[in-house]
């Protein structure tokens, strides 16, 4: 090969976005990166070649972006999250880089089936649910808005688990998503930080007699960085997600190898590296709880040291840290970062406490994601003392100083001291991580208007009074790039054909669709898109589950983590109610309905797993009853993940958002479904309220008690038996479930579910909301029968979802919390970085 030809090829590798350049790049990547030719290549080889092709087009922009941050000495945003539910990367990157048409054209000309190649890519198993997907949306928006944002988390080798349904039950299998490698990540073996555990803290005086602390006799683990480029849409900005993988220290290995104890050396190496093996180890055991705490400290310790290394390249002291660094804590999981930064500033750099605390609190901000006291993370003091002894001392000192301020404000009020203390002393002493996060941050935000107001009125009311203005609302959002432009190409292309493509980056432009509600041709095209999406899902369900469903039926979809407060069980009660009505009056007219569930239950969550079994047992009866199955089908989609969501959401007609009012912080599934033209049935909970305010009360189905009514009902002594006796349909449904109608092989199988409702107080008020829910579902059926009007409502849902773009959310964070500005990238020589 001549030098000029080689130079030409490599130039195409860098900048070529036309079909010919893409074909040449694909051939080069297949040969030189994968090591295959066109004869021996498999679909997996072609996927890797395509991924390297796309990655190569990201690298120049990525490096240019990083250089621009250095040359401009910008304030950087660091998003700390234990989860990043990224989904597949190939087509997301292609769409964001803006060459999807050329990419498809090039692959077609080479005889490569893009759909086959795309399906090879596994979902990155770095998250479980809404928390992790929110983090992924935020990274997309930060890059799209040219904000200097970094994601920090853990590179889980196995993720949570792959869910299979065997005999109707959830069975967990390892989710080995890295089995064949990950073409999107760059290992950084040179970026390595020591993370300490256990040991003890010893005090020593300095030359002036000031007490300092050493953390000694520790067990050490190394954190190694893996970087993934995050491209923005319609911009040259490509940000970075840095994940940490645990590696054993050489000291561990050499000590035992030198002693001849090879087995012990290998055991210790495995124990060390377990830290990044699996997302959310089972915390029902002491060992599982310790591992989870270690995971949290592991990633924040490495991340903070990495941040400070970057900061110290240009700064001689820590005075400017809050002006150059903003750290957002995504829930309480990373809250241990607060005492860790204090440890670094006070113990390692010998700043006085007051100055270190001022720097720390101005650097951190905290996002709360739950209103339920039982879901707020706490750790026993005993576990902290064992795993992080120096941090326990620092937390006690933070608490001592904080409570002194509280006491000065409220002298003699021991009740408020007890409520606001970071240490809960009501039983076994526990550290309240949410309290630590609030005290140690300059801003705290809720994620929906009702959520934030309830935070201020209930669980954190004392803090809201003590820190006026600290708790603010920033309603969650979703990225339209992933959840419409990529997931629903038919609808995206229809919208673009009428209003242009500007909506992809500015979702407010969707409001231009409102006048098109009166355009009969647009309504017809919109309905055709929904029909095609439903037919695609029908084909997928036939292939995966061998179930036949009609695309003419109403697709009633509830896809989210399986949890009692999300009330999949209320949906089940409605299904059985419909089943009974059809059986008892088979000649009446019914709206054909397909009820689709998807979601995982935590491995140790027995009740949630039993609900999954109940759904599948009911499906087995309903779907095989010839008298009923033409009107009603029930489907449980196994292993619900981002890729499954991209198939299911565009096809949905009805979006089930039915949590007990006051329990769902926000929800983002409700936004994704509405953005794709599904109508919401839901309670006045989370972001449902704001969605209703945007789309109009005539275009959403609201039922049930409000949060205030829920609180009042409980305060007045809620009696679920009253509802059971007063409602014959409800009584029949519960009796069927409890007596074994759906489980004849084991009649008592679902008795615990019924007992939880009737004998143990119905914690989430399903029976109180049952009649309202059933009545609301009748309204849904009446509306669905008028297809012209239903399509109008669906279009208005899509057109009025601009508020729920994660771009708007991130702009609010940037202006109200981070004080960060967009940065335009420019090319710069590597030598300038220093």
Coordinates of N, CA and C in Angstrom, one line a residue, residues 598-733:
X598 N -44.2 -5.7 32.3 CA -42.7 -5.9 32.2 C -42.1 -5.3 33.4
X599 N -41.0 -6.0 33.9 CA -40.3 -5.4 35.0 C -39.6 -6.5 35.8
X600 N -38.6 -6.2 36.6 CA -37.9 -7.1 37.4 C -38.2 -6.8 38.9
X601 N -38.3 -7.9 39.7 CA -38.4 -7.8 41.1 C -37.0 -8.0 41.7
X602 N -36.6 -7.3 42.7 CA -35.3 -7.5 43.4 C -35.3 -9.0 43.9
X603 N -34.1 -9.6 43.8 CA -34.0 -11.1 44.1 C -34.5 -11.4 45.5
X604 N -34.4 -10.6 46.4 CA -34.8 -10.9 47.8 C -36.3 -10.4 48.1
X605 N -37.0 -9.8 47.1 CA -38.3 -9.2 47.3 C -39.3 -10.3 47.1
X606 N -39.7 -11.1 48.1 CA -40.6 -12.2 47.9 C -41.9 -11.8 47.4
X607 N -42.5 -10.8 48.0 CA -43.9 -10.4 47.6 C -43.9 -10.0 46.1
X608 N -42.9 -9.2 45.7 CA -42.9 -8.8 44.3 C -42.8 -10.0 43.3
X609 N -42.0 -10.9 43.7 CA -41.8 -12.1 42.9 C -43.1 -12.9 42.8
X610 N -43.8 -12.9 43.9 CA -45.1 -13.7 43.9 C -46.1 -13.0 43.0
X611 N -46.0 -11.6 43.0 CA -46.9 -10.9 42.0 C -46.6 -11.3 40.6
X612 N -45.4 -11.4 40.3 CA -45.0 -11.9 38.9 C -45.6 -13.3 38.6
X613 N -45.5 -14.2 39.6 CA -46.1 -15.5 39.4 C -47.6 -15.4 39.3
X614 N -48.3 -14.5 40.0 CA -49.7 -14.3 39.9 C -50.1 -13.8 38.5
X615 N -49.3 -12.9 38.0 CA -49.6 -12.3 36.6 C -49.5 -13.5 35.6
X616 N -48.5 -14.3 35.7 CA -48.3 -15.4 34.7 C -49.3 -16.5 34.9
X617 N -49.7 -16.8 36.1 CA -50.8 -17.8 36.3 C -52.1 -17.3 35.8
X618 N -52.4 -16.0 36.0 CA -53.7 -15.4 35.4 C -53.6 -15.5 33.9
X619 N -52.4 -15.1 33.4 CA -52.3 -15.1 31.9 C -52.5 -16.5 31.3
X620 N -52.1 -17.5 32.0 CA -52.2 -18.9 31.6 C -53.7 -19.3 31.5
X621 N -54.5 -18.8 32.5 CA -55.9 -19.1 32.5 C -56.7 -18.3 31.4
X622 N -56.4 -17.0 31.5 CA -57.1 -16.0 30.6 C -56.8 -16.3 29.1
X623 N -55.6 -16.5 28.8 CA -55.2 -16.6 27.4 C -55.7 -17.9 26.8
X624 N -56.0 -18.9 27.6 CA -56.4 -20.2 27.1 C -57.9 -20.5 27.3
X625 N -58.6 -19.4 27.7 CA -60.0 -19.6 27.9 C -60.7 -19.1 26.6
X626 N -61.2 -20.0 25.7 CA -61.8 -19.5 24.4 C -62.9 -18.5 24.5
X627 N -63.6 -18.5 25.6 CA -64.7 -17.6 25.8 C -64.2 -16.2 26.0
X628 N -63.0 -16.1 26.5 CA -62.5 -14.8 27.0 C -61.3 -14.3 26.1
X629 N -60.5 -15.2 25.6 CA -59.2 -14.8 25.0 C -59.4 -13.9 23.7
X630 N -60.5 -13.9 23.1 CA -60.7 -13.0 21.9 C -60.9 -11.5 22.4
X631 N -61.2 -11.3 23.7 CA -61.4 -10.0 24.2 C -60.3 -9.5 25.1
X632 N -59.6 -10.5 25.7 CA -58.6 -10.2 26.8 C -57.4 -11.1 26.7
X633 N -56.2 -10.5 26.7 CA -55.0 -11.3 26.7 C -54.1 -10.6 27.8
X634 N -53.3 -11.4 28.4 CA -52.3 -10.9 29.4 C -50.9 -11.4 29.0
X635 N -50.0 -10.5 29.0 CA -48.6 -10.8 28.6 C -47.6 -10.3 29.6
X636 N -46.7 -11.1 30.0 CA -45.6 -10.7 30.9 C -44.3 -10.8 30.0
X637 N -43.7 -9.6 29.7 CA -42.5 -9.6 28.9 C -41.3 -9.8 29.8
X638 N -40.5 -10.9 29.6 CA -39.4 -11.2 30.4 C -38.2 -10.2 30.2
X639 N -37.4 -10.0 31.2 CA -36.1 -9.3 31.1 C -36.3 -7.9 30.5
X640 N -37.3 -7.2 31.1 CA -37.5 -5.8 30.6 C -36.3 -5.0 30.8
X641 N -35.8 -4.3 29.7 CA -34.6 -3.5 29.7 C -34.9 -2.3 28.7
X642 N -33.8 -1.5 28.5 CA -34.0 -0.4 27.6 C -34.4 -0.8 26.2
X643 N -33.7 -1.9 25.7 CA -34.0 -2.3 24.3 C -35.5 -2.8 24.2
X644 N -35.9 -3.5 25.2 CA -37.3 -4.0 25.3 C -38.3 -2.8 25.3
X645 N -37.9 -1.8 26.1 CA -38.7 -0.6 26.2 C -38.8 0.1 24.8
X646 N -37.8 0.1 24.1 CA -37.8 0.8 22.8 C -38.8 0.0 21.8
X647 N -39.0 -1.2 22.1 CA -40.0 -2.0 21.3 C -41.4 -1.7 21.8
X648 N -41.6 -1.7 23.1 CA -42.9 -1.7 23.7 C -43.5 -0.3 23.8
X649 N -42.8 0.7 24.1 CA -43.3 2.1 24.3 C -44.0 2.6 23.0
X650 N -43.4 2.5 21.8 CA -44.1 3.1 20.7 C -45.4 2.4 20.4
X651 N -45.6 1.1 20.8 CA -46.8 0.4 20.5 C -47.9 0.6 21.5
X652 N -47.6 1.2 22.6 CA -48.6 1.3 23.7 C -49.7 2.3 23.4
X653 N -50.9 1.9 23.7 CA -52.1 2.8 23.6 C -52.4 3.5 25.0
X654 N -52.2 2.7 26.1 CA -52.5 3.2 27.4 C -51.3 2.9 28.3
X655 N -51.0 4.0 29.1 CA -49.8 4.0 30.0 C -50.3 3.9 31.4
X656 N -50.0 2.8 32.1 CA -50.4 2.6 33.5 C -49.4 3.3 34.4
X657 N -49.8 4.3 35.1 CA -49.0 5.0 36.1 C -49.8 5.2 37.4
X658 N -50.0 4.1 38.1 CA -51.0 3.9 39.1 C -50.5 3.8 40.5
X659 N -49.3 4.3 40.8 CA -48.8 4.2 42.1 C -49.7 5.0 43.1
X660 N -49.6 4.6 44.4 CA -50.4 5.3 45.4 C -49.9 6.7 45.5
X661 N -50.9 7.7 45.5 CA -50.5 9.1 45.5 C -49.6 9.4 46.7
X662 N -48.5 10.1 46.4 CA -47.5 10.4 47.4 C -46.4 9.5 47.6
X663 N -46.3 8.4 46.7 CA -45.2 7.5 46.8 C -44.2 7.5 45.7
X664 N -44.7 7.9 44.5 CA -43.8 7.9 43.3 C -43.2 9.3 43.2
X665 N -41.8 9.4 43.3 CA -41.2 10.7 43.3 C -41.6 11.5 42.0
X666 N -41.3 10.9 40.9 CA -41.6 11.5 39.6 C -42.1 10.5 38.6
X667 N -41.3 9.5 38.3 CA -41.5 8.6 37.2 C -41.0 9.2 35.9
X668 N -40.4 8.4 35.1 CA -40.0 8.9 33.7 C -40.7 8.0 32.6
X669 N -41.1 6.8 33.0 CA -41.8 5.9 32.1 C -43.1 6.6 31.6
X670 N -43.7 7.4 32.5 CA -45.0 8.1 32.1 C -44.6 9.1 31.0
X671 N -43.5 9.7 31.1 CA -43.1 10.7 30.0 C -42.8 10.0 28.7
X672 N -42.1 8.9 28.8 CA -41.7 8.2 27.5 C -42.9 7.7 26.8
X673 N -43.9 7.2 27.5 CA -45.1 6.7 26.9 C -45.9 7.8 26.3
X674 N -46.1 8.9 27.0 CA -46.9 10.0 26.5 C -46.2 10.6 25.3
X675 N -44.9 10.7 25.3 CA -44.2 11.3 24.2 C -44.4 10.5 22.9
X676 N -44.7 9.2 23.1 CA -44.9 8.3 22.0 C -46.4 8.1 21.7
X677 N -47.3 8.9 22.2 CA -48.7 8.9 21.9 C -49.5 7.9 22.7
X678 N -49.1 7.5 23.8 CA -49.9 6.7 24.7 C -50.7 7.6 25.7
X679 N -51.9 7.3 26.0 CA -52.7 8.1 27.0 C -52.4 7.5 28.3
X680 N -52.3 8.4 29.3 CA -52.0 8.0 30.7 C -53.2 7.7 31.5
X681 N -53.3 6.6 32.2 CA -54.2 6.4 33.3 C -53.4 6.4 34.6
X682 N -53.7 7.2 35.5 CA -52.9 7.3 36.7 C -53.5 8.1 37.8
X683 N -52.8 8.0 38.9 CA -53.2 8.8 40.1 C -52.5 10.2 40.0
X684 N -52.9 11.1 40.9 CA -52.3 12.4 41.0 C -51.0 12.2 41.8
X685 N -50.0 11.6 41.2 CA -48.8 11.2 41.8 C -47.6 11.6 40.9
X686 N -46.5 11.9 41.5 CA -45.3 12.2 40.7 C -45.5 13.2 39.6
X687 N -44.9 12.9 38.4 CA -45.0 13.8 37.3 C -46.4 13.7 36.6
X688 N -47.2 12.7 37.0 CA -48.6 12.6 36.3 C -49.3 13.9 36.4
X689 N -49.1 14.6 37.6 CA -49.9 15.9 37.8 C -49.4 16.9 36.7
X690 N -48.1 17.0 36.5 CA -47.6 18.0 35.6 C -47.9 17.6 34.1
X691 N -47.9 16.3 33.8 CA -48.3 15.8 32.5 C -49.7 16.2 32.2
X692 N -50.6 16.0 33.2 CA -52.0 16.4 33.0 C -52.1 17.9 32.8
X693 N -51.3 18.6 33.5 CA -51.3 20.1 33.3 C -50.9 20.5 31.9
X694 N -50.0 19.8 31.3 CA -49.5 20.1 30.0 C -50.4 19.6 28.9
X695 N -50.9 18.4 29.0 CA -51.7 17.8 27.9 C -53.2 18.1 28.0
X696 N -53.6 18.6 29.1 CA -55.0 18.9 29.3 C -55.8 17.8 30.0
X697 N -56.7 18.1 30.9 CA -57.4 17.1 31.7 C -58.3 16.2 30.8
X698 N -58.6 16.6 29.6 CA -59.4 15.8 28.8 C -58.6 14.7 28.0
X699 N -57.3 14.8 28.2 CA -56.4 13.9 27.4 C -55.6 13.0 28.3
X700 N -56.0 12.8 29.5 CA -55.4 12.0 30.5 C -56.5 11.4 31.4
X701 N -56.3 10.2 31.9 CA -57.4 9.6 32.8 C -56.9 9.5 34.2
X702 N -57.4 10.3 35.1 CA -57.0 10.4 36.5 C -58.0 9.8 37.4
X703 N -57.5 9.0 38.4 CA -58.4 8.3 39.3 C -57.8 8.4 40.7
X704 N -58.5 7.9 41.7 CA -58.0 7.6 43.0 C -57.8 8.8 43.9
X705 N -57.4 8.4 45.1 CA -57.2 9.3 46.2 C -56.0 10.2 45.9
X706 N -56.1 11.5 46.3 CA -54.9 12.4 46.3 C -53.9 12.0 47.4
X707 N -52.8 12.6 47.4 CA -51.8 12.4 48.4 C -52.4 12.8 49.8
X708 N -53.1 14.0 49.8 CA -53.7 14.5 51.0 C -54.7 13.5 51.5
X709 N -55.5 13.0 50.6 CA -56.6 12.0 51.0 C -56.0 10.7 51.5
X710 N -54.9 10.3 50.9 CA -54.2 9.1 51.3 C -53.8 9.3 52.8
X711 N -53.1 10.4 53.1 CA -52.7 10.7 54.4 C -53.9 10.7 55.4
X712 N -55.0 11.4 55.0 CA -56.1 11.5 55.9 C -56.8 10.1 56.1
X713 N -56.9 9.3 55.0 CA -57.4 8.0 55.2 C -56.6 7.1 56.2
X714 N -55.3 7.2 56.1 CA -54.5 6.4 57.0 C -54.6 7.0 58.4
X715 N -54.7 8.3 58.5 CA -54.8 8.9 59.9 C -56.1 8.5 60.6
X716 N -57.1 8.3 59.8 CA -58.5 8.0 60.3 C -58.7 6.5 60.6
X717 N -57.6 5.7 60.3 CA -57.7 4.3 60.6 C -58.3 3.5 59.4
X718 N -57.6 3.4 58.4 CA -58.0 2.7 57.1 C -58.4 1.3 57.4
X719 N -59.6 0.9 56.9 CA -60.1 -0.5 57.1 C -60.4 -1.1 55.7
X720 N -59.4 -1.9 55.2 CA -59.6 -2.5 53.9 C -60.8 -3.4 53.8
X721 N -61.2 -4.0 55.0 CA -62.3 -5.0 55.0 C -63.6 -4.2 54.6
X722 N -63.7 -3.0 54.9 CA -64.9 -2.2 54.6 C -65.1 -2.2 53.1
X723 N -64.1 -2.0 52.3 CA -64.1 -2.0 50.9 C -64.4 -3.4 50.3
X724 N -63.8 -4.4 50.9 CA -64.1 -5.8 50.5 C -65.6 -6.2 50.7
X725 N -66.1 -5.8 51.8 CA -67.5 -6.2 52.0 C -68.5 -5.3 51.2
X726 N -68.1 -4.1 50.9 CA -69.0 -3.2 50.2 C -69.1 -3.4 48.7
X727 N -68.1 -4.1 48.1 CA -68.0 -4.2 46.7 C -68.0 -5.6 46.2
X728 N -69.1 -6.1 45.7 CA -69.2 -7.5 45.3 C -68.1 -8.0 44.3
X729 N -67.8 -7.1 43.3 CA -66.8 -7.5 42.3 C -65.5 -7.6 42.9
X730 N -65.1 -6.7 43.7 CA -63.8 -6.7 44.4 C -63.7 -8.0 45.3
X731 N -64.8 -8.3 46.0 CA -64.8 -9.5 46.9 C -64.6 -10.7 46.0
X732 N -65.3 -10.8 44.9 CA -65.2 -12.0 44.0 C -63.7 -12.2 43.5
X733 N -63.1 -11.0 43.1 CA -61.8 -11.1 42.6 C -60.8 -11.6 43.7

